[in-house]
mmCIF file of C-alpha atoms in Angstrom:
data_model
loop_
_atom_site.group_PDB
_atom_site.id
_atom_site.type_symbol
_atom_site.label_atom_id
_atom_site.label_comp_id
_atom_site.label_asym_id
_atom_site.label_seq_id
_atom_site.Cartn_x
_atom_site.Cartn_y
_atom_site.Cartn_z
ATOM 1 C CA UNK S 1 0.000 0.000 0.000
ATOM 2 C CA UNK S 2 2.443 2.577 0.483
ATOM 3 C CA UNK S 3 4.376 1.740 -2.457
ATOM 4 C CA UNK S 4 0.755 2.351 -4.443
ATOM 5 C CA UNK S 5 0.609 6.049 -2.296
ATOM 6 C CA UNK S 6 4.435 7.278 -2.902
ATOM 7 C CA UNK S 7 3.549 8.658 -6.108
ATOM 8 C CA UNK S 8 0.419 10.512 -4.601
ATOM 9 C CA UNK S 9 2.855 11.451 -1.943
ATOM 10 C CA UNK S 10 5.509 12.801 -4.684
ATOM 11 C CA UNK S 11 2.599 15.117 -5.521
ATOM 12 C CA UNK S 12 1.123 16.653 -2.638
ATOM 13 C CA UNK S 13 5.036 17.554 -1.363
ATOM 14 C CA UNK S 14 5.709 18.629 -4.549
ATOM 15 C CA UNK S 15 5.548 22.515 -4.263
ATOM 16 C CA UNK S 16 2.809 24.306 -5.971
ATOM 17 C CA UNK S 17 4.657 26.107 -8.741
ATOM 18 C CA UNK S 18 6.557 23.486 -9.171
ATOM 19 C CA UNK S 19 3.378 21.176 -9.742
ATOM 20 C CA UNK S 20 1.754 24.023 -11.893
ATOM 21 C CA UNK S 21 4.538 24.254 -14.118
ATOM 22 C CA UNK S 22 4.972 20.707 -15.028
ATOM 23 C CA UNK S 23 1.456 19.882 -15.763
ATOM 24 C CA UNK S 24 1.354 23.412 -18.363
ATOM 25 C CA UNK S 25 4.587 21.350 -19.606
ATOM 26 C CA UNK S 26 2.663 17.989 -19.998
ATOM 27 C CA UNK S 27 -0.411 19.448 -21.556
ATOM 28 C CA UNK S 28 0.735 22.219 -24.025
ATOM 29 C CA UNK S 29 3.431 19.573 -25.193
ATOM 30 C CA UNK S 30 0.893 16.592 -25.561
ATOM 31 C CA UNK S 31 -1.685 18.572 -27.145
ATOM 32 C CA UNK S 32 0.812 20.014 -29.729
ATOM 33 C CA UNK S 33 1.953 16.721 -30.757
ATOM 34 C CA UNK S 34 -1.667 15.447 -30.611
ATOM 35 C CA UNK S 35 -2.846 18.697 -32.651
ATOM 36 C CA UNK S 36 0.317 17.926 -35.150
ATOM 37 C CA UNK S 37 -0.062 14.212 -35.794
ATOM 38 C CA UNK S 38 -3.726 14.398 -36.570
ATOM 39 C CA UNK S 39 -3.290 17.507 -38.968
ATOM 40 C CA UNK S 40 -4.334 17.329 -42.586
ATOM 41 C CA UNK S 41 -0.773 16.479 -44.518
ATOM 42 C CA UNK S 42 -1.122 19.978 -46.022
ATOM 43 C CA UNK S 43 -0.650 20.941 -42.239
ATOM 44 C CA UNK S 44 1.681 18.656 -40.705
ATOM 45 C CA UNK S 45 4.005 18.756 -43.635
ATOM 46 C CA UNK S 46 5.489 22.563 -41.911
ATOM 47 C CA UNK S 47 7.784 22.308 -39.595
ATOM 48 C CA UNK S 48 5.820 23.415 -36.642
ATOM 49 C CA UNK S 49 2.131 23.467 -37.736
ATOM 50 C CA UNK S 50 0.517 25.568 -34.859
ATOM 51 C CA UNK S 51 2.102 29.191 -34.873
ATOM 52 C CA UNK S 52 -0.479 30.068 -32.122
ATOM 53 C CA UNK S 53 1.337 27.822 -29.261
ATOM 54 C CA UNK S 54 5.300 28.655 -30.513
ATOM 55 C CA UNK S 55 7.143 31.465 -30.754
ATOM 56 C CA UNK S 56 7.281 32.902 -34.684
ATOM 57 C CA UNK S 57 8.923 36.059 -34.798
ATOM 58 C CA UNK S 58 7.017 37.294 -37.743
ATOM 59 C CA UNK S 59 4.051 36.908 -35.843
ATOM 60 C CA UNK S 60 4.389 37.520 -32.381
ATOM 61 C CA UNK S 61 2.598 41.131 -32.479
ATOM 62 C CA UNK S 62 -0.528 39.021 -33.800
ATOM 63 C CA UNK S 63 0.267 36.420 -30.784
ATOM 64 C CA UNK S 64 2.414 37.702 -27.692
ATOM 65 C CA UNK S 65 1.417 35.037 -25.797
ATOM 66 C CA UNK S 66 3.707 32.843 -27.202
ATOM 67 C CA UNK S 67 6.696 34.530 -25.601
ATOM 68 C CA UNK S 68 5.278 32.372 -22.456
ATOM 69 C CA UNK S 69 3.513 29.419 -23.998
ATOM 70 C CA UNK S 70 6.406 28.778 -26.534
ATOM 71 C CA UNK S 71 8.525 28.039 -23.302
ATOM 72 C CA UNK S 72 6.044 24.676 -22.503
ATOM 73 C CA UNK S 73 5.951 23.493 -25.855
ATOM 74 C CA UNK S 74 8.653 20.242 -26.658
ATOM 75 C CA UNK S 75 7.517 19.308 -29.882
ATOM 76 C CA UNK S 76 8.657 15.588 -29.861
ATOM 77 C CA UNK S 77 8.111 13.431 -27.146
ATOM 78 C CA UNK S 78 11.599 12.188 -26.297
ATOM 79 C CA UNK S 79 12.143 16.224 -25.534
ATOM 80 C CA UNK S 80 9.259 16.385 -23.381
ATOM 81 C CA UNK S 81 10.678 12.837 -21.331
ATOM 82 C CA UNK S 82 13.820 14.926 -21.215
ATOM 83 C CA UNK S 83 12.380 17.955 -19.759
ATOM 84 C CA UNK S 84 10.403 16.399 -17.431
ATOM 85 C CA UNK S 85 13.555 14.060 -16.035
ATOM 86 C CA UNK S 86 16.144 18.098 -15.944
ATOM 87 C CA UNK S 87 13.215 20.517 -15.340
ATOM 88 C CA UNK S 88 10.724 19.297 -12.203
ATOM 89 C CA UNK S 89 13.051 18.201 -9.782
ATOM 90 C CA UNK S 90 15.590 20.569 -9.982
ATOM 91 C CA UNK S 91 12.868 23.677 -9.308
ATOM 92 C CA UNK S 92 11.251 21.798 -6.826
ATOM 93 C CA UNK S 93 15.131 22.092 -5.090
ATOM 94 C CA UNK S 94 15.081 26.034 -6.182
ATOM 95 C CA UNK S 95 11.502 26.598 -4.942
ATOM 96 C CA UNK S 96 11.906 25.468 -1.428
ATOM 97 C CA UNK S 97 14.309 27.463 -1.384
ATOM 98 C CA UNK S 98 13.902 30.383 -2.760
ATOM 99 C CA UNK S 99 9.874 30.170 -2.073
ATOM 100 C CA UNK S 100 7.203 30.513 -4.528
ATOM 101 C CA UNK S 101 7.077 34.469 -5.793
ATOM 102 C CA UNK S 102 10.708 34.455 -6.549
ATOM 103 C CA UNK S 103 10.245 31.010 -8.656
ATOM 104 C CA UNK S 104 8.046 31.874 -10.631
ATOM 105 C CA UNK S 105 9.874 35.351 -11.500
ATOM 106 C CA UNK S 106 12.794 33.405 -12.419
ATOM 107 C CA UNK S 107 10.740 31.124 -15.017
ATOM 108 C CA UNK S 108 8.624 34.425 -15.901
ATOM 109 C CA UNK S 109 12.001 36.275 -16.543
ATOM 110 C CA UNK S 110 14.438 33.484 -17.895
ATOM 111 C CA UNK S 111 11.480 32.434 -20.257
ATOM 112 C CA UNK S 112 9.878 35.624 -21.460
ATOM 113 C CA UNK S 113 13.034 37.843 -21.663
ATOM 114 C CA UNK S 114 15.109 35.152 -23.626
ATOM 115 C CA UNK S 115 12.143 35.001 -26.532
ATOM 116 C CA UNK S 116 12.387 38.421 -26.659
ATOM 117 C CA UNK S 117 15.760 38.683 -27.264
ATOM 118 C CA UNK S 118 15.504 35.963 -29.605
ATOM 119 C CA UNK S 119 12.869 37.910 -31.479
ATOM 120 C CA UNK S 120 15.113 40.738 -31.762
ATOM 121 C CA UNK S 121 17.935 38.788 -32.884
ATOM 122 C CA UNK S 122 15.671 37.582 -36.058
ATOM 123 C CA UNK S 123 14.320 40.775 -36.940
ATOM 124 C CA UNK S 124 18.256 41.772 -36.901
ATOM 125 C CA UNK S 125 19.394 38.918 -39.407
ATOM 126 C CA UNK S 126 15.881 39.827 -41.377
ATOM 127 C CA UNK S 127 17.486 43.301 -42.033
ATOM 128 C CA UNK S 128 20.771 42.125 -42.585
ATOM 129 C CA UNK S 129 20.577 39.532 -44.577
ATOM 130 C CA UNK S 130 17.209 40.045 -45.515
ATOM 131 C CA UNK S 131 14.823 36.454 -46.581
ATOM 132 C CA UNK S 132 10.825 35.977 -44.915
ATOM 133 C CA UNK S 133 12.169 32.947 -43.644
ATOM 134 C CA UNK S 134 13.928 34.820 -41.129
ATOM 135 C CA UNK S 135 10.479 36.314 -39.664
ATOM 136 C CA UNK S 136 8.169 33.413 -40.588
ATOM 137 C CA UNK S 137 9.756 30.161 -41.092
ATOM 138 C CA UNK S 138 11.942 30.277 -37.534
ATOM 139 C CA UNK S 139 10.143 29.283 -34.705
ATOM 140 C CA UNK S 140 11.587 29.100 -31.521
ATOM 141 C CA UNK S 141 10.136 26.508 -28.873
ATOM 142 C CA UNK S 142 10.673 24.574 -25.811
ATOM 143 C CA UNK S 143 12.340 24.433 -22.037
ATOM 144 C CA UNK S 144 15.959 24.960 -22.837
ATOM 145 C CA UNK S 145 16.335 28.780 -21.652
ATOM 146 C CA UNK S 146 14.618 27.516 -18.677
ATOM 147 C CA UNK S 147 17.231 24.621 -18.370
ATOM 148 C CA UNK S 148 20.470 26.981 -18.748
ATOM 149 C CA UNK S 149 19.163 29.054 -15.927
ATOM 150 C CA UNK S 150 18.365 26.175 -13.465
ATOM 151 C CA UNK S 151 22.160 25.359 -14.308
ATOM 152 C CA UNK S 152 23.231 28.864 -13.115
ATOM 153 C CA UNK S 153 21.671 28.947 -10.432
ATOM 154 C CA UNK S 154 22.486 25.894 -9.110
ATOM 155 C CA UNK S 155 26.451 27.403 -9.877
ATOM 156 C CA UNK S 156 25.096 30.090 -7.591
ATOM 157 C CA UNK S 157 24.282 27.902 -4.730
ATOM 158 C CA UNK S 158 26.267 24.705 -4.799
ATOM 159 C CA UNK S 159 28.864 25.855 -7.264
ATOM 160 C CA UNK S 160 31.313 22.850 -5.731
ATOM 161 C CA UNK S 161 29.522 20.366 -5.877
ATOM 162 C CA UNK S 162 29.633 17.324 -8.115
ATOM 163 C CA UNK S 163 27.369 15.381 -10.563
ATOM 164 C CA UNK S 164 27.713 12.316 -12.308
ATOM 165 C CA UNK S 165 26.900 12.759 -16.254
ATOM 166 C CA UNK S 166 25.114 9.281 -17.967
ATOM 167 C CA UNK S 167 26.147 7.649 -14.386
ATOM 168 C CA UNK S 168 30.250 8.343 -15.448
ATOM 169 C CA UNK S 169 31.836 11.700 -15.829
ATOM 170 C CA UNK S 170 32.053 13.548 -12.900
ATOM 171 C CA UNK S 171 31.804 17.327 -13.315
ATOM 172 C CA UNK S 172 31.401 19.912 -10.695
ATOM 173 C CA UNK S 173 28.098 21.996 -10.968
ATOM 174 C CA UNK S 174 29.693 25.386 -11.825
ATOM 175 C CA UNK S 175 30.996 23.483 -15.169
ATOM 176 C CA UNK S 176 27.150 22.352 -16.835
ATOM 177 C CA UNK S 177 26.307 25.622 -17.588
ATOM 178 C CA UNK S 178 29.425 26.773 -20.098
ATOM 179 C CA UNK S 179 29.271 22.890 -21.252
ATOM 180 C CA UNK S 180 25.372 23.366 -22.413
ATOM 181 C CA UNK S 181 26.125 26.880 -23.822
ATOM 182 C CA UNK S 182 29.378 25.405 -25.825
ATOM 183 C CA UNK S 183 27.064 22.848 -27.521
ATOM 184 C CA UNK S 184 24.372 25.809 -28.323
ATOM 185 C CA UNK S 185 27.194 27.486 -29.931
ATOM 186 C CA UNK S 186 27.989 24.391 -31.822
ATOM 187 C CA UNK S 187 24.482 23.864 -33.095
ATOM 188 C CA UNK S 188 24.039 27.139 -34.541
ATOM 189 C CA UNK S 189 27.405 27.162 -36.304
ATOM 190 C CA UNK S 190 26.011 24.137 -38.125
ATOM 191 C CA UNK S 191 22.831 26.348 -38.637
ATOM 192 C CA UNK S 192 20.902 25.172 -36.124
ATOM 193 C CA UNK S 193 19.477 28.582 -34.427
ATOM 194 C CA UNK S 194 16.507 27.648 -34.008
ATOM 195 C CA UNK S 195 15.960 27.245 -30.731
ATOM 196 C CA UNK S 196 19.532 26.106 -29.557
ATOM 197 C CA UNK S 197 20.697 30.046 -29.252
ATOM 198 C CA UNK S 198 17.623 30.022 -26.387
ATOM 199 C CA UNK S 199 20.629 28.557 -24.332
ATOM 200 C CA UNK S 200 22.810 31.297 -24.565
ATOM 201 C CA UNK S 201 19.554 33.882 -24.026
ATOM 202 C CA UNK S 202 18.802 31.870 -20.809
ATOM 203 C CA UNK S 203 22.330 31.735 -19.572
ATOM 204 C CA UNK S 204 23.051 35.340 -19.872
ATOM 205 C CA UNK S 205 19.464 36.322 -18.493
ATOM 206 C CA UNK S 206 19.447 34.457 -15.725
ATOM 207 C CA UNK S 207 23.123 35.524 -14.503
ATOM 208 C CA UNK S 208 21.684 38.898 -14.945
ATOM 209 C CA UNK S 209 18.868 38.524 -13.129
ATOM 210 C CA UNK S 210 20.795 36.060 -10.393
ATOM 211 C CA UNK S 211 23.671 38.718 -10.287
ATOM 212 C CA UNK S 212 21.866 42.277 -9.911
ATOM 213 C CA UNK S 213 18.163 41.878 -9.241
ATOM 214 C CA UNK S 214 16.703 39.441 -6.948
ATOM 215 C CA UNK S 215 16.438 39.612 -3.188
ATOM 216 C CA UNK S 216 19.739 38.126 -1.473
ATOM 217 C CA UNK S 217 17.238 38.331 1.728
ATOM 218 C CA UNK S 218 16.283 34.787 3.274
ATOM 219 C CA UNK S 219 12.802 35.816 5.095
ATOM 220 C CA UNK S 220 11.841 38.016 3.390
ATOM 221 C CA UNK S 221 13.744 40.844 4.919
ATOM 222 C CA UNK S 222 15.237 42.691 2.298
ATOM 223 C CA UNK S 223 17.592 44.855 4.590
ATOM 224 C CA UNK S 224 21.223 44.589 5.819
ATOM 225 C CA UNK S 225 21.997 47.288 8.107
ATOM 226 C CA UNK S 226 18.884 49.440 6.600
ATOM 227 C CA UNK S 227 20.496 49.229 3.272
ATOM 228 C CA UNK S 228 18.002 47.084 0.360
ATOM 229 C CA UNK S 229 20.527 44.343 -1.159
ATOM 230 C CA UNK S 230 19.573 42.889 -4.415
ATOM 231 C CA UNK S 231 21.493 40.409 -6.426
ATOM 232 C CA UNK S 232 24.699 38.311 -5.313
ATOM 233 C CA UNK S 233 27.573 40.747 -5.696
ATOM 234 C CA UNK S 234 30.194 37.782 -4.459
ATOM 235 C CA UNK S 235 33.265 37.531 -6.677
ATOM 236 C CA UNK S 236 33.044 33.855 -7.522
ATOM 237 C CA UNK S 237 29.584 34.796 -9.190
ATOM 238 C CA UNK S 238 30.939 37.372 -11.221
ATOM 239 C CA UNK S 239 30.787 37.162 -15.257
ATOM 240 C CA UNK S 240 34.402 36.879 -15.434
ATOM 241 C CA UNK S 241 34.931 33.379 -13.909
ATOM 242 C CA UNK S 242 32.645 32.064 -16.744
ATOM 243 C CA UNK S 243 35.830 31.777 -18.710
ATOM 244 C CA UNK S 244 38.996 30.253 -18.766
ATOM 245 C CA UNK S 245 41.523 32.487 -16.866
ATOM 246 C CA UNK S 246 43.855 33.407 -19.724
ATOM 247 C CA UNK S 247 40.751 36.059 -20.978
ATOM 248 C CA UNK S 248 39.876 36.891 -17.243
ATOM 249 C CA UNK S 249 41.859 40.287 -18.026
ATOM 250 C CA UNK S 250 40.329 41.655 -21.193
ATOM 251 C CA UNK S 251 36.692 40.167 -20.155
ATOM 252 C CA UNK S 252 37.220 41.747 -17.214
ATOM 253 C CA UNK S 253 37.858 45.409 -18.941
ATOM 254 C CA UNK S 254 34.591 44.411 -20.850
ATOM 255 C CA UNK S 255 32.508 44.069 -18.303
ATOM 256 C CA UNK S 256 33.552 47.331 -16.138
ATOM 257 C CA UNK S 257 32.494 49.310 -19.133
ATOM 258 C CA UNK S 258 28.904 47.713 -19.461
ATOM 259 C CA UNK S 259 28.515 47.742 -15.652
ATOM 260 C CA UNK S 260 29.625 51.710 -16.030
ATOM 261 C CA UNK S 261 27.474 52.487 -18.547
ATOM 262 C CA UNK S 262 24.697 49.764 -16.871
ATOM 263 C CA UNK S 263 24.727 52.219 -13.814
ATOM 264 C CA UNK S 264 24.479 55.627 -15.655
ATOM 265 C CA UNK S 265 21.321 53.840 -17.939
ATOM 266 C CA UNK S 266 19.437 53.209 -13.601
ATOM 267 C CA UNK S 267 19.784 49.555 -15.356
ATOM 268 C CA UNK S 268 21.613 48.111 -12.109
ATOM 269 C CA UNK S 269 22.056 49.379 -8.993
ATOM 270 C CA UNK S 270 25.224 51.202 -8.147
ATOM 271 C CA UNK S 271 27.514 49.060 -5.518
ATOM 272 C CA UNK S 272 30.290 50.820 -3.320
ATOM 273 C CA UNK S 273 33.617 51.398 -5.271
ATOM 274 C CA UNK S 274 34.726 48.009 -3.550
ATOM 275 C CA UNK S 275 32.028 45.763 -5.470
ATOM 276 C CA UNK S 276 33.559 43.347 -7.743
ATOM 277 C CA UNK S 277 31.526 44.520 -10.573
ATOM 278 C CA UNK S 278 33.102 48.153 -10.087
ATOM 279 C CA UNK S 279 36.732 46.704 -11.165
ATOM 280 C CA UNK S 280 37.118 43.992 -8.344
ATOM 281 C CA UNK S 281 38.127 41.320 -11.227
ATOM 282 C CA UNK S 282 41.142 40.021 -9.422
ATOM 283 C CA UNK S 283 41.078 36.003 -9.377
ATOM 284 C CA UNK S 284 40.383 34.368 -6.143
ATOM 285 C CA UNK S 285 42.822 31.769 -4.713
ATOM 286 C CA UNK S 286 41.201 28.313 -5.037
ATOM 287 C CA UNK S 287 40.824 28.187 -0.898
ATOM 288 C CA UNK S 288 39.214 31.599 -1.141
ATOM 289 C CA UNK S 289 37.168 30.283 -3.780
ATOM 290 C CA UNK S 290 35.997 26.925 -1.987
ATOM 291 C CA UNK S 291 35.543 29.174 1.298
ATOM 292 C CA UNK S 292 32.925 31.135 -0.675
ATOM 293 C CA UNK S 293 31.453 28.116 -2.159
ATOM 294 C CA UNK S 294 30.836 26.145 1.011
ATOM 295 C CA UNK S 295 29.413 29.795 2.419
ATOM 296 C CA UNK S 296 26.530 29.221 -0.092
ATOM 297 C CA UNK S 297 26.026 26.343 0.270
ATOM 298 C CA UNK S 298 25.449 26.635 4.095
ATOM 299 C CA UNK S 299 22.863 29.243 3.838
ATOM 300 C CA UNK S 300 21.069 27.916 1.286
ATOM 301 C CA UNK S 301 20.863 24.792 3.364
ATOM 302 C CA UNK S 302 19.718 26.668 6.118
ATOM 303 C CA UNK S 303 17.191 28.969 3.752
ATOM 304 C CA UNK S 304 15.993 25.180 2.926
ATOM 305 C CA UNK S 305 16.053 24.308 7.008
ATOM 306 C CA UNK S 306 13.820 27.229 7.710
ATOM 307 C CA UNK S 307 11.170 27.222 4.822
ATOM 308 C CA UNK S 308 10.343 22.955 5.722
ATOM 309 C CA UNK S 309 10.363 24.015 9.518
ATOM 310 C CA UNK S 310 8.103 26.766 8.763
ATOM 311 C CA UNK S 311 6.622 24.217 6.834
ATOM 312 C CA UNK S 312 5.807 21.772 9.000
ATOM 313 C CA UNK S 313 4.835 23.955 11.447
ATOM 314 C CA UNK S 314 1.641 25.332 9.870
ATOM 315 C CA UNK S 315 0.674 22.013 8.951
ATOM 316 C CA UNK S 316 0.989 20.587 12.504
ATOM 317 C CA UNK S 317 -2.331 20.292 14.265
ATOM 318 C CA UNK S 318 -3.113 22.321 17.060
ATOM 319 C CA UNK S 319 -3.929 20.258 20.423
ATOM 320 C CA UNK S 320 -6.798 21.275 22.417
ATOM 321 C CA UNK S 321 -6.009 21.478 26.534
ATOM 322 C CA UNK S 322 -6.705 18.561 28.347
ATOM 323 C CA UNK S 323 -9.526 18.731 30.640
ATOM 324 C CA UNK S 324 -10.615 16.069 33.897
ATOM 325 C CA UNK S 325 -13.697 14.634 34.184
ATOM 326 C CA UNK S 326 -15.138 16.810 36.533
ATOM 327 C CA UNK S 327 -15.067 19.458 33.560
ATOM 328 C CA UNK S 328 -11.780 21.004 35.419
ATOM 329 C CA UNK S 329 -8.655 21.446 33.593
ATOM 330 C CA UNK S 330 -5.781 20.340 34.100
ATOM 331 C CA UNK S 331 -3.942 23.207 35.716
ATOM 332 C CA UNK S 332 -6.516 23.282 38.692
ATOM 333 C CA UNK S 333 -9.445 24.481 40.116
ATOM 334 C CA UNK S 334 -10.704 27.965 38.831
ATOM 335 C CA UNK S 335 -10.769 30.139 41.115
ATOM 336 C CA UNK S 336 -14.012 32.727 41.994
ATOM 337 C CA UNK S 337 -14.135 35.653 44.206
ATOM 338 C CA UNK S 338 -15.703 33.824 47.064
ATOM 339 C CA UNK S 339 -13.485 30.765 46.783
ATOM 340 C CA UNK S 340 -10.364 31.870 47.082
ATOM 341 C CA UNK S 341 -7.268 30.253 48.536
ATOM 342 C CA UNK S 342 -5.538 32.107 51.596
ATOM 343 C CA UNK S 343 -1.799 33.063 50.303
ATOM 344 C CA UNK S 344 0.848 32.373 53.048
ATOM 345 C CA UNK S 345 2.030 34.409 54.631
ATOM 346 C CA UNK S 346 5.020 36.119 53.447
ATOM 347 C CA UNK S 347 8.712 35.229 56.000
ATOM 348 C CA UNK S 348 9.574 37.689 58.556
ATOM 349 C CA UNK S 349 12.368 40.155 56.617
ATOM 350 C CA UNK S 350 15.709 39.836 58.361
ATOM 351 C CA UNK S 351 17.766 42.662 59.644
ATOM 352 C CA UNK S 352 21.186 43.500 58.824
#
């Protein structure tokens, strides 16, 4: 019998975004492919035959809501088995930690901001290079922005920590997300754009958003010493560290300039000439480095330890107070103003 309830028990613990999420996932996707394999031929013979669920650039003014819906859509089934293996579990991990408003901003933001820029990135080539195709025959699809940005985040929290890939490479965390964005880069150099370069949208939204924007706060208080802290200024989190040390210098002169010209745009907030972002670029020693890492990894730990007590606690029962059978409770007689007990009398003080 309880083997029969686990998987009702998966469910219910599941948290609610979490749950939402994958059954939009399991829905859009199966009624695409359902929609798609019982299609006239004339139909199913495009490439993606309903523009009304993914994202065409051509015609997104005529249907914005596919910068969202787009995001649920896998096409083929062996891509929706994937996503549903990467994508569930690993928010479930993010949204008991971070809680449920600031998961589904991340989704919101990694999804809708990444289709965007995708959009605007096909409208460039369209005047470049010029072709309809461009516009109407490139549609962009599925959970992979979504997937980059669970990766950097996880490099956010438990950048140390290591995975085993197909059960035999071993890979630290802080490695899977420049490993997925390599092979996006691959893809489209073999003219595969579409939607591989939503990797490389989602990675470099989500550091953005990881990096400058969201609460740092555990509880919900969103002040250190009366001062609002947003983001996670820490230098192993920095853009820099991304790549291989021997272009830590001129990345490094990159990104001060778009940070500088980031703060005079009110883009990002403005850190204290000590921030790392304001030309703190110097490498960390690797015991620095782990130091950091294990300091993340503690508090979100602890982030998780407080949200399941908290947890727990409001589902917990409250007990009613005993009472004796003579309708008493336990903690005695109640007393009335004409049964009252005589207090002692208080010990004689003695004199110094």
């Amino acid at each position: 019998m309880a083997v029969l309830s686990s998987p009702w028990q998966i469910i219910v613990s599941t948290p609610p975004v979490t749950r939402a999420f994958t059954a939009i996932l399991v829905v859009l996707s199966l009624g695409y492919q359902y929609l798609a394999y019982w299609s006239d031929s004339s139909v199913a013979s495009t490439a993606y035959p309903y523009s009304w669920l993914v994202l065409r650039p051509g015609a997104v003014v005529f249907n914005p809501w596919t910068l969202i819906t787009s995001s649920f859509v896998e096409p083929h089934l062996i891509e929706l088995l994937f996503a549903l293996i990467a994508v569930p579990p690993s928010l479930r991990y993010l949204e008991r930690i971070w809680g449920t408003v600031e998961t589904i901003k991340f989704i919101a933001i990694t999804c809708g901001i990444s289709n965007i820029m995708a959009v605007g990135v096909s409208y460039l080539m369209y005047m470049v290079i010029g072709g309809e195709t461009v516009l109407y025959g490139t549609y962009y699809r599925g959970t992979m922005a979504l997937q980059t940005g669970i990766l950097v985040a996880f490099t956010q929290l438990i950048p140390e920590h290591q995975v085993q890939v197909f059960g035999v490479l071993k890979v630290r965390v802080k490695r899977l997300p420049m490993a997925y964005v390599g092979f996006s880069n691959v893809m489209c150099l073999v003219g595969f754009l579409s939607p591989y370069i939503l990797i490389q949208f989602g990675w470099l939204v989500s550091w953005a958003y990881l990096r400058f924007y969201k609460r740092t706060s555990i509880e919900g208080a969103s002040t250190v010493s009366g001062i609002e802290t947003w983001g996670d200024r820490s230098e192993t989190f920095a853009f820099v560290h991304w790549f291989p040390p021997f272009v830590h210098y001129p990345v490094g002169i990159l990104c001060d300039v778009a940070y500088k010209g980031a703060v005079q745009l009110k883009l990002v907030r403005e850190y204290p000439s000590t921030d790392l972002e304001a030309g703190g670029y110097a490498q960390l020693g690797s015991g620095n480095a782990r130091a950091e890492a294990e300091r993340r990894r503690a508090m979100a730990l602890r982030a998780l330890d407080q949200r399941m007590a908290a947890s727990n606690a409001s589902n917990k029962p409250s007990r009613p107070a005993p009472t004796e059978a003579n309708g008493e409770s336990s903690a005695g007689p109640s007393r009335t103003p004409g049964n009252e007990q005589p207090s002692a009398k208080p010990a004689p003080e003695s004199k110094a």
